[in-house]
Amino acid sequence: MKKIAYKIIPILFLLTLAGCYSCQSWNNMWGTGPVDQSVAHKFFLDKQCKPLQPAPPAKPAEKPKPQPQKVEPKTTSCGPSSVSRAYPCDDCGVVKISKMMPSEVARGSTFAYDIIVKNVSDMIVTDVVVTENLGADFKYVSSTPSAQANGSTLIWKMDKLEPGEEKTIKVNGSAEAEECVKSCATVTYLMPACANVKVVQPALRLTKSAPTEVLICDPIPVKITVTNTGTGVARDVKVVDNLPQGLTTKDGRSSVTLDAGTLAAGQSKSFEMDLKASKPGTYTNKATATAAGNLQSEATTQTVVRQPILAITKTGPEQRYLGRDVTYDITLSNKGNAPAQSTVLEDQLPAGAKFVSATGGGTQTGSKVTWNIGTLAAGASRSVSVTVSPQGQGTIRNVASATATCAEDVTASASTKISGIAAVLLEVIDLEDPIEIGSNETYVITVTNQGSIADTNIRIACVLEEEQTYVSSTGPTTGRLEGNRVIFGPLATLAPKAEAVWRVTVKANAAGDVRFGVSMQTDQIVRPVEETESTNQY
């Protein structure tokens, strides 16, 4: 008996130390009442059912774990009807499955239960697969969403679960036997280790502006703007503008390279320059922007360069005599393709001529006549005239010039030879008429220069008829008798408007109607000028 007691006592002692085999059995033994089902069938050290394992360490406050869904377990003789599991572990949960089934159902009746799948991490999970292994006595009817059924296994596939996202699966079926029906769910998933790289695409846009029309004397302002319209940095940005022939920069370059450097997304850089044209015409100007990565953009402008082109003509007589006015006609035209603005026409009066008049509103100031024409339209013309009076012999040259904004100055001239003319007048008269035979008669010979220049080498010769006899002669030159002719020495010069007088005295020696003849020659007169005077002698 003692031997049996020695064997029983150690066993009882060990059971006491172990708190029996479970908290439930301990309470059954000591009669302390019901115990929370959550600690059923677990091993404890005392009557208060304290667990043998130590309490888990406290979690850092700065990184709280997602709170698992609270499931109120219900336990029957078959075990708990609701359960939650976190994968891969309770303290490092990523995906949690909560399964809630009714604690009791009638055999053959259809019932439903839920499987809740939740991402309790702060990362996205992908390729989520929920597998439900059905009990042998459970008849599957349907599920929402639909499952892929393979015998007693149901499979649901989910592409991904966002952080905190949960999805509910509802399973419908019935129990075929009056016993415990057990089904187990598992989950698999992928948590990809994702790293991100930002992909950008810079892009260039080039814009260019220039006036559509300018005058040739005006600069052509050009503005070029290059913009990075893409999503990344554009590097080594350059703009090249190869100018068309006839167009250059102010310093004479025909090609321009502009360095824009590095442009961030959305950044722009602008350049401005002034160009000039060497001649009128239409200029098409294309610029190209490039950057690293074979980026390129082009922009084109077109500018029409216009110019007024003045043309002037002047006409006048080639020859005029002194004492006659000379009129010059002037025509000014615009043969260009732009209006000639601020047009002024001037006529320089020739030396040795006096201003008489001008048409078209010309006004004289000093030695100039000026016409303020204003704007002369393209293709238009204007005609005026100016009249002068030559003051001496020689060739006078009349010059007209015109100026206008953006037009080249033009001039035109006309020359006129001004000549003098002697135009001498010969007059002969007798002082008495009639006269008696034996009386003397005096003839007065007057030479007057009515011309504009001096007459030179004036020679007078008189012819006596036989009824008269030479007595004497007087005058600026000496006369002599040669046969029946009285010849005076030449008079060297006779100024314009001057006169010279010679006298010849004769004696009447017979009656009759007598003719006293006088002949005059000068250097300016090709043919002799002859004059006669009749005298009655009785």
Coordinates of C-alpha atoms in Angstrom, one line a residue:
M1 CA 0.0 0.0 0.0
K2 CA 2.8 2.3 0.8
K3 CA 4.4 1.5 -2.5
I4 CA 1.2 2.6 -4.2
A5 CA 1.0 5.8 -2.2
Y6 CA 4.6 6.6 -3.0
K7 CA 3.7 6.4 -6.7
I8 CA 0.5 8.4 -6.5
I9 CA 1.9 11.3 -4.4
P10 CA 4.6 12.4 -6.9
I11 CA 2.0 12.2 -9.7
L12 CA -0.4 14.4 -7.8
F13 CA 2.5 16.8 -7.0
L14 CA 3.4 17.1 -10.7
L15 CA -0.2 17.7 -11.6
T16 CA -0.5 20.4 -9.0
L17 CA 2.6 22.1 -10.3
A18 CA 1.4 22.0 -13.8
G19 CA -2.0 23.4 -12.8
C20 CA -3.5 20.2 -14.1
Y21 CA -3.7 19.8 -17.8
S22 CA -5.8 23.0 -18.5
C23 CA -7.4 25.9 -16.9
Q24 CA -10.8 24.4 -17.6
S25 CA -10.0 21.2 -15.8
W26 CA -8.5 23.1 -13.0
N27 CA -11.6 25.0 -12.4
N28 CA -13.7 21.9 -12.7
M29 CA -11.5 20.4 -10.0
W30 CA -11.6 23.3 -7.6
G31 CA -15.2 24.4 -8.4
T32 CA -14.4 28.0 -9.0
G33 CA -16.9 28.5 -11.8
P34 CA -16.8 29.1 -15.6
V35 CA -13.8 30.5 -17.3
D36 CA -13.4 32.7 -20.4
Q37 CA -13.4 30.3 -23.4
S38 CA -10.4 32.1 -24.9
V39 CA -8.1 30.5 -22.4
A40 CA -9.7 27.0 -22.5
H41 CA -7.4 24.0 -23.0
K42 CA -4.2 26.1 -22.2
F43 CA -1.7 25.3 -19.5
F44 CA -1.5 27.5 -16.4
L45 CA 0.4 27.7 -13.1
D46 CA -2.3 28.7 -10.6
K47 CA -6.0 28.9 -10.0
Q48 CA -6.1 32.3 -11.6
C49 CA -5.2 30.7 -14.9
K50 CA -2.1 32.8 -15.5
P51 CA -0.1 31.7 -18.6
L52 CA 3.2 30.1 -18.3
Q53 CA 4.7 32.1 -21.2
P54 CA 5.8 35.6 -20.6
A55 CA 3.8 38.6 -21.9
P56 CA 4.9 39.7 -25.4
P57 CA 7.2 42.8 -25.4
A58 CA 5.5 46.2 -25.8
K59 CA 5.4 47.5 -29.4
P60 CA 7.0 50.8 -30.1
A61 CA 4.5 53.6 -29.8
E62 CA 5.8 55.4 -32.9
K63 CA 5.0 52.4 -35.2
P64 CA 1.6 51.1 -34.1
K65 CA 0.5 47.9 -35.7
P66 CA -2.9 47.8 -37.4
Q67 CA -5.5 46.7 -35.0
P68 CA -6.9 43.3 -35.9
Q69 CA -10.5 42.9 -36.4
K70 CA -12.0 41.8 -33.2
V71 CA -13.8 38.4 -33.5
E72 CA -15.9 37.2 -30.7
P73 CA -15.2 33.5 -30.6
K74 CA -18.0 31.1 -29.9
T75 CA -17.1 27.7 -28.8
T76 CA -19.2 24.6 -28.8
S77 CA -18.3 21.0 -28.3
C78 CA -17.0 21.1 -31.9
G79 CA -14.7 24.0 -31.1
P80 CA -14.7 27.8 -32.0
S81 CA -17.0 28.9 -34.8
S82 CA -15.0 32.1 -35.5
V83 CA -11.3 32.6 -35.8
S84 CA -8.7 35.1 -37.0
R85 CA -5.2 34.5 -38.2
A86 CA -2.5 37.0 -39.3
Y87 CA 0.1 35.9 -41.8
P88 CA 3.0 35.4 -41.6
C89 CA 2.6 35.8 -37.8
D90 CA 0.4 37.6 -35.3
D91 CA 3.0 40.1 -34.3
C92 CA 4.2 40.7 -37.9
G93 CA 0.9 40.5 -39.7
V94 CA 0.6 41.5 -43.3
V95 CA -2.6 39.7 -44.4
K96 CA -5.3 38.6 -41.9
I97 CA -8.1 36.1 -42.4
S98 CA -11.1 36.3 -40.2
K99 CA -13.6 33.5 -40.6
M100 CA -17.0 33.7 -39.1
M101 CA -19.4 30.7 -39.1
P102 CA -22.6 30.2 -37.3
S103 CA -22.1 28.2 -34.0
E104 CA -24.9 25.8 -34.9
V105 CA -27.0 24.9 -38.0
A106 CA -29.6 22.3 -38.8
R107 CA -28.7 19.3 -40.9
G108 CA -29.6 19.8 -44.5
S109 CA -30.4 23.5 -44.2
T110 CA -28.4 26.0 -46.3
F111 CA -26.3 28.5 -44.3
A112 CA -23.7 31.1 -45.1
Y113 CA -20.4 32.1 -43.5
D114 CA -17.9 34.9 -44.2
I115 CA -14.2 34.8 -44.9
I116 CA -12.8 38.4 -44.5
V117 CA -9.4 39.0 -46.0
K118 CA -7.7 42.3 -45.0
N119 CA -4.3 43.9 -45.7
V120 CA -3.2 45.1 -42.2
S121 CA 0.2 46.4 -43.5
D122 CA 1.1 49.8 -44.9
M123 CA 2.3 48.2 -48.1
I124 CA 0.4 47.0 -51.1
V125 CA 0.2 43.2 -51.5
T126 CA -0.4 41.4 -54.8
D127 CA -1.3 38.0 -56.2
V128 CA -3.5 37.3 -53.1
V129 CA -4.9 33.7 -53.2
V130 CA -7.4 32.5 -50.6
T131 CA -7.9 28.8 -50.4
E132 CA -10.8 27.2 -48.4
N133 CA -10.6 23.5 -47.7
L134 CA -14.1 22.2 -47.1
G135 CA -15.1 19.6 -44.6
A136 CA -16.2 16.2 -45.9
D137 CA -19.8 16.6 -44.8
F138 CA -20.2 20.2 -46.2
K139 CA -22.0 20.5 -49.4
Y140 CA -20.9 23.7 -51.3
V141 CA -23.6 25.6 -53.1
S142 CA -22.2 29.0 -54.2
S143 CA -20.0 31.9 -53.1
T144 CA -19.7 35.6 -53.7
P145 CA -17.4 36.3 -55.4
S146 CA -17.5 33.1 -57.4
A147 CA -14.8 30.6 -56.4
Q148 CA -12.7 28.3 -58.5
A149 CA -13.9 24.9 -57.2
N150 CA -11.5 21.9 -57.3
G151 CA -13.1 19.0 -55.5
S152 CA -13.3 20.1 -51.8
T153 CA -11.1 23.1 -52.4
L154 CA -12.3 26.6 -53.2
I155 CA -9.9 29.2 -54.5
W156 CA -10.3 32.9 -54.8
K157 CA -7.7 35.1 -56.6
M158 CA -7.3 38.8 -56.0
D159 CA -4.9 40.9 -58.0
K160 CA -4.0 43.2 -55.1
L161 CA -5.0 44.6 -51.7
E162 CA -4.2 48.2 -51.0
P163 CA -3.0 49.0 -47.4
G164 CA -6.0 48.7 -45.0
E165 CA -8.2 47.2 -47.8
E166 CA -10.4 44.3 -47.0
K167 CA -12.6 42.0 -49.0
T168 CA -15.4 39.7 -47.9
I169 CA -16.0 36.2 -49.3
K170 CA -19.4 34.8 -48.6
V171 CA -19.8 31.0 -48.9
N172 CA -23.2 29.2 -49.1
G173 CA -23.7 25.5 -48.4
S174 CA -25.3 22.9 -46.1
A175 CA -24.2 20.2 -43.6
E176 CA -24.9 16.7 -44.7
A177 CA -24.2 14.9 -41.4
E178 CA -25.2 15.4 -37.8
E179 CA -21.7 16.1 -36.6
C180 CA -19.1 18.8 -36.6
V181 CA -18.3 20.4 -39.9
K182 CA -14.8 21.8 -40.2
S183 CA -13.3 24.0 -42.9
C184 CA -9.9 25.6 -43.0
A185 CA -8.9 28.7 -45.0
T186 CA -5.4 29.8 -45.9
V187 CA -4.0 32.7 -47.8
T188 CA -0.9 33.3 -49.9
Y189 CA 0.3 36.7 -51.2
L190 CA 3.2 38.5 -52.6
M191 CA 4.7 41.7 -51.2
P192 CA 6.8 43.0 -54.0
A193 CA 9.9 45.1 -53.2
C194 CA 9.2 48.0 -55.4
A195 CA 11.6 50.8 -56.2
N196 CA 10.7 53.8 -58.4
V197 CA 12.5 55.7 -61.0
K198 CA 11.0 58.8 -62.5
V199 CA 11.0 58.8 -66.3
V200 CA 11.0 62.2 -67.9
Q201 CA 11.0 63.5 -71.4
P202 CA 12.3 67.0 -72.1
A203 CA 11.0 68.7 -75.3
L204 CA 11.9 71.9 -77.1
R205 CA 9.6 74.5 -78.5
L206 CA 11.1 77.4 -80.5
T207 CA 9.2 80.6 -81.2
K208 CA 10.4 83.5 -83.3
S209 CA 8.9 86.9 -84.0
A210 CA 9.8 89.6 -86.5
P211 CA 7.9 92.4 -88.2
T212 CA 6.1 91.4 -91.3
E213 CA 7.1 94.6 -93.1
V214 CA 9.8 97.2 -92.7
L215 CA 11.6 100.0 -94.6
I216 CA 15.1 99.3 -95.7
C217 CA 16.5 101.9 -93.5
D218 CA 14.8 100.4 -90.4
P219 CA 16.3 97.7 -88.2
I220 CA 14.5 94.3 -88.2
P221 CA 14.0 93.4 -84.5
V222 CA 13.9 89.7 -84.0
K223 CA 13.0 87.9 -80.8
I224 CA 13.8 84.2 -80.3
T225 CA 12.4 82.2 -77.4
V226 CA 13.3 78.5 -76.6
T227 CA 11.1 76.7 -74.1
N228 CA 11.4 73.3 -72.5
T229 CA 7.8 72.0 -72.7
G230 CA 8.7 68.6 -71.5
T231 CA 9.0 67.0 -68.1
G232 CA 12.7 66.8 -67.6
V233 CA 15.8 68.9 -67.8
A234 CA 17.0 69.9 -71.4
R235 CA 20.8 70.2 -71.5
D236 CA 23.2 71.8 -73.9
V237 CA 20.4 73.9 -75.6
K238 CA 21.6 75.9 -78.5
V239 CA 19.8 78.1 -81.1
V240 CA 21.3 78.5 -84.6
D241 CA 20.0 81.2 -87.0
N242 CA 21.5 81.1 -90.5
L243 CA 20.4 84.3 -92.1
P244 CA 19.3 84.4 -95.8
Q245 CA 21.5 86.2 -98.3
G246 CA 21.0 90.0 -98.1
L247 CA 20.3 89.9 -94.3
T248 CA 22.9 90.4 -91.6
T249 CA 23.3 91.4 -88.0
K250 CA 24.4 95.0 -87.3
D251 CA 28.0 93.9 -87.0
G252 CA 27.8 92.1 -90.4
R253 CA 27.4 88.4 -89.4
S254 CA 25.3 86.1 -91.5
S255 CA 25.0 83.4 -88.9
V256 CA 24.1 83.6 -85.2
T257 CA 24.6 80.9 -82.5
L258 CA 22.8 81.4 -79.2
D259 CA 23.7 79.3 -76.1
A260 CA 20.7 78.7 -73.8
G261 CA 22.5 76.2 -71.6
T262 CA 20.3 74.1 -69.4
L263 CA 16.6 74.5 -69.3
A264 CA 14.4 73.0 -66.5
A265 CA 11.0 71.7 -67.4
G266 CA 8.8 74.7 -68.2
Q267 CA 11.7 77.1 -68.3
S268 CA 12.2 79.5 -71.2
K269 CA 15.1 81.7 -72.4
S270 CA 14.7 84.6 -74.9
F271 CA 17.2 86.3 -77.2
E272 CA 16.8 89.6 -79.1
M273 CA 18.8 91.0 -82.0
D274 CA 18.5 93.6 -84.7
L275 CA 19.0 92.6 -88.4
K276 CA 19.5 94.8 -91.4
A277 CA 18.7 94.2 -95.1
S278 CA 21.1 95.3 -97.9
K279 CA 18.3 95.5 -100.5
P280 CA 14.5 95.4 -100.7
G281 CA 12.9 92.0 -101.0
T282 CA 11.2 89.2 -99.1
Y283 CA 13.3 87.5 -96.5
T284 CA 12.5 84.0 -95.0
N285 CA 14.5 83.4 -91.9
K286 CA 14.5 80.0 -90.2
A287 CA 16.1 79.3 -86.8
T288 CA 16.8 75.8 -85.2
A289 CA 17.0 74.9 -81.6
T290 CA 18.8 71.7 -80.5
A291 CA 19.6 70.0 -77.2
A292 CA 21.2 66.8 -75.9
G293 CA 19.2 63.7 -76.7
N294 CA 18.5 64.7 -80.3
L295 CA 15.9 67.3 -79.3
Q296 CA 15.1 69.8 -82.0
S297 CA 12.6 72.5 -82.9
E298 CA 12.4 75.0 -85.7
A299 CA 10.7 78.4 -86.1
T300 CA 10.5 80.6 -89.3
T301 CA 9.6 84.3 -89.9
Q302 CA 9.1 86.2 -93.1
T303 CA 9.7 89.9 -93.5
V304 CA 9.1 92.1 -96.5
V305 CA 11.7 94.8 -96.8
R306 CA 10.4 97.8 -98.8
Q307 CA 12.1 100.9 -100.1
P308 CA 11.1 104.1 -101.9
I309 CA 13.2 104.7 -105.0
L310 CA 13.3 108.2 -106.2
A311 CA 14.0 109.1 -109.9
I312 CA 14.4 112.6 -111.2
T313 CA 14.6 114.1 -114.6
K314 CA 15.3 117.7 -115.6
T315 CA 14.9 119.3 -119.1
G316 CA 15.6 122.8 -120.4
P317 CA 16.7 124.5 -123.7
E318 CA 20.2 123.8 -124.9
Q319 CA 20.7 127.4 -126.0
R320 CA 19.3 130.8 -125.3
Y321 CA 20.2 134.4 -126.1
L322 CA 20.9 137.0 -123.5
G323 CA 17.7 138.8 -122.5
R324 CA 15.6 135.7 -122.9
D325 CA 14.3 133.7 -119.8
V326 CA 15.1 130.1 -119.5
T327 CA 12.6 127.6 -118.0
Y328 CA 13.6 124.2 -116.6
D329 CA 11.1 121.3 -116.2
I330 CA 11.6 118.9 -113.3
T331 CA 9.8 115.5 -112.8
L332 CA 10.3 113.5 -109.6
S333 CA 9.0 109.9 -109.5
N334 CA 8.8 107.1 -106.8
K335 CA 9.7 103.9 -108.6
G336 CA 10.0 101.9 -105.3
N337 CA 7.5 99.7 -103.5
A338 CA 7.0 101.9 -100.4
P339 CA 5.8 105.5 -100.0
A340 CA 8.5 108.2 -100.0
Q341 CA 7.9 110.1 -96.9
S342 CA 9.2 113.6 -96.0
T343 CA 10.1 114.2 -99.7
V344 CA 11.9 117.5 -100.5
L345 CA 12.8 118.7 -103.9
E346 CA 15.4 121.5 -104.3
D347 CA 16.7 123.4 -107.3
Q348 CA 20.0 125.1 -107.0
L349 CA 19.8 128.3 -109.1
P350 CA 22.7 128.6 -111.6
A351 CA 25.3 131.2 -111.0
G352 CA 24.8 134.1 -113.4
A353 CA 21.1 133.7 -113.5
K354 CA 18.3 135.5 -111.6
F355 CA 15.2 133.7 -110.2
V356 CA 12.0 134.6 -112.1
S357 CA 9.3 132.1 -111.0
A358 CA 8.5 128.6 -109.9
T359 CA 5.4 126.4 -110.3
G360 CA 4.0 123.8 -107.9
G361 CA 4.4 125.9 -104.7
G362 CA 8.2 126.3 -105.0
T363 CA 9.6 129.0 -102.8
Q364 CA 12.9 130.7 -103.2
T365 CA 15.4 131.1 -100.3
G366 CA 18.7 132.6 -101.3
S367 CA 20.0 130.6 -104.3
K368 CA 17.6 127.7 -103.8
V369 CA 14.1 126.9 -104.8
T370 CA 12.4 124.4 -102.5
W371 CA 9.3 122.2 -102.9
N372 CA 8.1 120.4 -99.7
I373 CA 6.3 117.5 -101.4
G374 CA 5.6 115.4 -98.3
T375 CA 4.6 111.8 -99.1
L376 CA 5.1 110.6 -102.6
A377 CA 3.2 107.3 -103.1
A378 CA 4.8 104.3 -104.7
G379 CA 4.5 104.7 -108.5
A380 CA 3.5 108.4 -108.2
S381 CA 5.3 111.4 -109.8
R382 CA 5.3 115.2 -109.4
S383 CA 6.3 117.7 -112.1
V384 CA 7.3 121.3 -111.4
S385 CA 9.3 124.0 -113.3
V386 CA 11.6 126.9 -112.5
T387 CA 12.3 130.0 -114.6
V388 CA 15.5 132.0 -114.5
S389 CA 16.9 135.0 -116.4
P390 CA 20.6 134.6 -117.5
Q391 CA 22.7 137.6 -116.6
G392 CA 25.6 137.0 -118.9
Q393 CA 27.0 134.8 -121.7
G394 CA 28.3 131.3 -121.1
T395 CA 26.8 128.0 -120.1
I396 CA 24.6 127.9 -117.1
R397 CA 24.0 124.6 -115.3
N398 CA 20.9 124.1 -113.3
V399 CA 20.9 121.2 -110.7
A400 CA 17.9 119.7 -108.9
S401 CA 18.1 117.2 -106.1
A402 CA 15.5 115.2 -104.0
T403 CA 15.5 113.5 -100.7
A404 CA 13.1 111.3 -98.8
T405 CA 13.0 109.0 -95.8
C406 CA 14.8 105.7 -96.5
A407 CA 15.4 106.7 -100.1
E408 CA 18.7 107.3 -101.8
D409 CA 19.2 111.0 -102.8
V410 CA 18.9 111.7 -106.5
T411 CA 20.0 114.6 -108.6
A412 CA 19.5 115.8 -112.2
S413 CA 20.9 118.7 -114.1
A414 CA 20.4 120.6 -117.4
S415 CA 22.8 123.0 -119.1
T416 CA 22.0 125.9 -121.4
K417 CA 24.4 127.9 -123.5
I418 CA 23.7 131.6 -123.2
S419 CA 24.8 133.5 -126.2
G420 CA 24.9 137.3 -127.0
I421 CA 23.8 138.9 -130.3
A422 CA 25.0 142.2 -131.6
A423 CA 21.9 143.2 -133.5
V424 CA 23.3 146.5 -134.8
L425 CA 21.0 149.0 -136.5
L426 CA 22.2 151.1 -139.4
E427 CA 20.5 154.4 -140.1
V428 CA 21.3 157.1 -142.8
I429 CA 19.6 160.5 -143.1
D430 CA 20.2 163.7 -145.1
L431 CA 20.0 166.9 -143.2
E432 CA 18.5 169.0 -146.1
D433 CA 16.3 167.8 -148.9
P434 CA 16.0 169.2 -151.6
I435 CA 19.1 171.2 -152.2
E436 CA 20.3 173.5 -154.9
I437 CA 23.0 172.6 -157.3
G438 CA 26.3 173.9 -155.8
S439 CA 25.1 173.5 -152.2
N440 CA 26.5 171.0 -149.7
E441 CA 24.5 168.1 -148.3
T442 CA 25.4 166.3 -145.1
Y443 CA 24.5 162.7 -144.5
V444 CA 24.4 161.4 -140.9
I445 CA 25.3 157.6 -140.5
T446 CA 24.2 156.2 -137.1
V447 CA 25.1 152.6 -136.0
T448 CA 23.2 151.4 -132.9
N449 CA 24.0 148.1 -131.1
Q450 CA 20.6 146.9 -130.1
G451 CA 21.9 143.5 -129.1
S452 CA 23.2 141.9 -125.9
I453 CA 26.9 141.8 -126.7
A454 CA 29.4 144.3 -128.1
D455 CA 29.8 144.4 -131.8
T456 CA 33.4 144.5 -133.1
N457 CA 35.3 145.6 -136.1
I458 CA 32.6 147.8 -137.5
R459 CA 33.4 149.0 -141.0
I460 CA 31.4 151.7 -142.9
A461 CA 31.7 152.4 -146.6
C462 CA 29.7 155.1 -148.5
V463 CA 29.0 155.2 -152.3
L464 CA 28.6 158.6 -154.1
E465 CA 26.7 159.0 -157.4
E466 CA 28.2 161.2 -160.2
E467 CA 25.8 164.1 -159.3
Q468 CA 27.6 164.5 -156.0
T469 CA 31.2 165.4 -155.1
Y470 CA 32.9 164.4 -151.8
V471 CA 33.7 167.3 -149.5
S472 CA 34.6 166.0 -146.1
S473 CA 33.8 163.3 -143.4
T474 CA 33.9 163.0 -139.6
G475 CA 33.2 160.2 -137.0
P476 CA 34.8 157.9 -134.5
T477 CA 37.0 156.7 -137.3
T478 CA 38.7 158.5 -140.2
G479 CA 37.3 158.3 -143.6
R480 CA 39.1 158.5 -147.0
L481 CA 37.9 158.8 -150.6
E482 CA 38.7 156.0 -152.9
G483 CA 37.1 156.7 -156.3
N484 CA 33.5 157.3 -155.7
R485 CA 33.6 155.6 -152.3
V486 CA 34.2 157.0 -148.9
I487 CA 35.7 154.3 -146.6
F488 CA 36.0 154.7 -142.9
G489 CA 38.5 152.9 -140.7
P490 CA 37.1 150.0 -138.7
L491 CA 35.5 150.8 -135.3
A492 CA 37.0 148.2 -132.9
T493 CA 34.0 147.7 -130.7
L494 CA 30.5 149.0 -130.0
A495 CA 29.0 148.1 -126.7
P496 CA 25.4 146.9 -126.3
K497 CA 22.9 149.8 -126.5
A498 CA 25.7 152.2 -127.6
E499 CA 25.8 154.1 -130.9
A500 CA 28.4 155.5 -133.2
V501 CA 27.8 158.4 -135.7
W502 CA 29.6 159.2 -138.8
R503 CA 29.0 162.3 -141.1
V504 CA 29.8 162.7 -144.8
T505 CA 29.4 166.1 -146.6
V506 CA 29.0 166.3 -150.3
K507 CA 28.4 169.0 -152.9
A508 CA 25.5 168.8 -155.4
N509 CA 27.0 169.3 -158.9
A510 CA 23.9 168.3 -161.0
A511 CA 20.2 168.0 -160.7
G512 CA 18.5 164.7 -160.2
D513 CA 17.1 162.1 -157.7
V514 CA 20.3 161.1 -156.1
R515 CA 20.9 158.0 -154.0
F516 CA 23.5 158.1 -151.2
G517 CA 24.4 154.4 -150.4
V518 CA 26.0 153.1 -147.1
S519 CA 27.3 149.6 -146.4
M520 CA 28.2 148.2 -143.0
Q521 CA 30.0 145.0 -142.0
T522 CA 31.0 143.7 -138.5
D523 CA 32.5 140.5 -137.1
Q524 CA 29.1 139.4 -135.9
I525 CA 27.3 140.0 -139.2
V526 CA 28.0 137.6 -142.0
R527 CA 26.4 139.6 -144.8
P528 CA 26.8 143.4 -145.2
V529 CA 23.9 145.7 -144.0
E530 CA 23.1 148.3 -146.7
E531 CA 21.1 151.5 -146.4
T532 CA 20.4 154.3 -149.0
E533 CA 19.1 157.8 -148.6
S534 CA 17.5 159.7 -151.6
T535 CA 18.1 163.4 -152.1
N536 CA 16.5 165.8 -154.6
Q537 CA 19.0 168.1 -156.2
Y538 CA 17.8 171.0 -158.4

